[in-house]
Amino acid sequence: MQAIVLFILAGIAEIGGGYLMWLWLREGASWQYGLAGAIIIVLYGIIPTFQSFPDFGRVYAAYGGVFVILSLLWGWGIDQKTPDMYDWIGGIICLIGVSVILWAPRT
């Protein structure tokens, strides 16, 4: 459960920080949005270090799949762009990949 919470927190930090940077650089929001986005993105880099999995590469590979789902949800909730069937199929495939990467039995 802790792993899932950390993946979600990292995803929200990366997407949220990136979104604030987007608002600053692309939408003309004030520089404070950019600064807040930069700080949040630094936090995103720290959050995965609390994962109990021993391998950096596996943690980030698995995080990539979680990021896909969170990005779809962010687009749906914040940008009001409803994911279509193919978005959800791709997201489910990513979550299956995450499960294999993290929890497959290894010797």
Short mmCIF file of C-alpha atoms in Angstrom, two decimals:
data_model
loop_
_atom_site.label_atom_id
_atom_site.label_comp_id
_atom_site.label_asym_id
_atom_site.label_seq_id
_atom_site.Cartn_x
_atom_site.Cartn_y
_atom_site.Cartn_z
CA MET A 1 0.00 0.00 0.00
CA GLN A 2 2.87 2.37 0.83
CA ALA A 3 4.34 1.83 -2.65
CA ILE A 4 1.07 2.79 -4.32
CA VAL A 5 0.66 5.93 -2.19
CA LEU A 6 4.24 7.00 -2.99
CA PHE A 7 3.69 6.42 -6.72
CA ILE A 8 0.53 8.51 -6.61
CA LEU A 9 2.20 11.32 -4.64
CA ALA A 10 5.15 11.35 -7.05
CA GLY A 11 2.79 11.44 -10.02
CA ILE A 12 0.74 14.29 -8.64
CA ALA A 13 3.93 16.22 -7.87
CA GLU A 14 5.36 15.70 -11.36
CA ILE A 15 2.15 16.42 -13.21
CA GLY A 16 1.16 19.30 -10.92
CA GLY A 17 4.60 20.89 -11.09
CA GLY A 18 4.73 20.48 -14.83
CA TYR A 19 1.23 21.93 -15.13
CA LEU A 20 2.26 25.03 -13.17
CA MET A 21 5.29 25.44 -15.44
CA TRP A 22 2.98 25.06 -18.45
CA LEU A 23 0.68 27.77 -17.10
CA TRP A 24 3.64 30.08 -16.58
CA LEU A 25 5.43 29.52 -19.89
CA ARG A 26 2.54 28.73 -22.23
CA GLU A 27 -0.47 30.49 -20.73
CA GLY A 28 1.17 33.66 -19.44
CA ALA A 29 0.65 33.05 -15.72
CA SER A 30 2.92 34.94 -13.33
CA TRP A 31 6.46 33.81 -12.53
CA GLN A 32 5.25 32.56 -9.14
CA TYR A 33 3.53 29.68 -10.95
CA GLY A 34 6.86 28.75 -12.49
CA LEU A 35 8.67 28.94 -9.16
CA ALA A 36 6.01 26.84 -7.41
CA GLY A 37 6.15 24.34 -10.30
CA ALA A 38 9.94 24.09 -10.04
CA ILE A 39 9.79 23.46 -6.28
CA ILE A 40 7.10 20.80 -6.72
CA ILE A 41 9.12 19.07 -9.45
CA VAL A 42 12.11 18.93 -7.08
CA LEU A 43 9.82 17.27 -4.53
CA TYR A 44 8.80 14.80 -7.23
CA GLY A 45 12.46 13.81 -7.51
CA ILE A 46 12.65 13.16 -3.77
CA ILE A 47 9.42 11.21 -3.22
CA PRO A 48 10.47 8.01 -5.08
CA THR A 49 13.53 7.67 -2.84
CA PHE A 50 11.16 6.57 -0.08
CA GLN A 51 10.17 3.45 -2.05
CA SER A 52 11.25 0.17 -0.47
CA PHE A 53 12.14 -1.42 -3.81
CA PRO A 54 15.92 -1.73 -4.13
CA ASP A 55 16.34 -0.91 -7.83
CA PHE A 56 16.15 2.66 -9.14
CA GLY A 57 15.41 1.52 -12.69
CA ARG A 58 12.51 -0.69 -11.68
CA VAL A 59 10.98 1.98 -9.48
CA TYR A 60 11.09 4.54 -12.28
CA ALA A 61 9.91 2.07 -14.91
CA ALA A 62 6.93 1.18 -12.74
CA TYR A 63 6.31 4.83 -11.97
CA GLY A 64 6.05 5.48 -15.72
CA GLY A 65 2.98 3.26 -15.93
CA VAL A 66 1.36 4.97 -12.95
CA PHE A 67 2.19 8.34 -14.54
CA VAL A 68 0.20 7.37 -17.65
CA ILE A 69 -2.95 6.70 -15.60
CA LEU A 70 -2.52 9.83 -13.51
CA SER A 71 -2.00 11.90 -16.66
CA LEU A 72 -5.26 10.60 -18.11
CA LEU A 73 -7.07 11.42 -14.88
CA TRP A 74 -5.46 14.88 -14.71
CA GLY A 75 -6.50 15.64 -18.28
CA TRP A 76 -10.00 14.46 -17.54
CA GLY A 77 -10.38 16.36 -14.27
CA ILE A 78 -8.36 19.52 -14.89
CA ASP A 79 -8.38 20.00 -18.68
CA GLN A 80 -11.87 18.51 -19.15
CA LYS A 81 -10.60 16.14 -21.89
CA THR A 82 -12.39 12.84 -21.42
CA PRO A 83 -10.16 9.85 -22.13
CA ASP A 84 -11.52 7.55 -24.82
CA MET A 85 -11.61 3.77 -24.87
CA TYR A 86 -8.10 3.53 -26.33
CA ASP A 87 -6.70 5.79 -23.63
CA TRP A 88 -8.14 3.48 -20.97
CA ILE A 89 -6.95 0.32 -22.75
CA GLY A 90 -3.44 1.78 -22.97
CA GLY A 91 -3.57 2.78 -19.31
CA ILE A 92 -4.66 -0.71 -18.25
CA ILE A 93 -1.83 -2.22 -20.28
CA CYS A 94 0.57 0.12 -18.47
CA LEU A 95 -0.77 -0.95 -15.06
CA ILE A 96 -0.35 -4.59 -16.00
CA GLY A 97 3.24 -3.79 -16.93
CA VAL A 98 3.77 -2.02 -13.60
CA SER A 99 2.48 -5.08 -11.76
CA VAL A 100 4.82 -7.39 -13.65
CA ILE A 101 7.83 -5.12 -13.09
CA LEU A 102 7.24 -4.71 -9.35
CA TRP A 103 5.74 -7.95 -8.18
CA ALA A 104 6.87 -10.71 -10.54
CA PRO A 105 8.66 -13.48 -8.67
CA ARG A 106 12.40 -13.22 -9.10
CA THR A 107 15.16 -15.55 -8.06
#
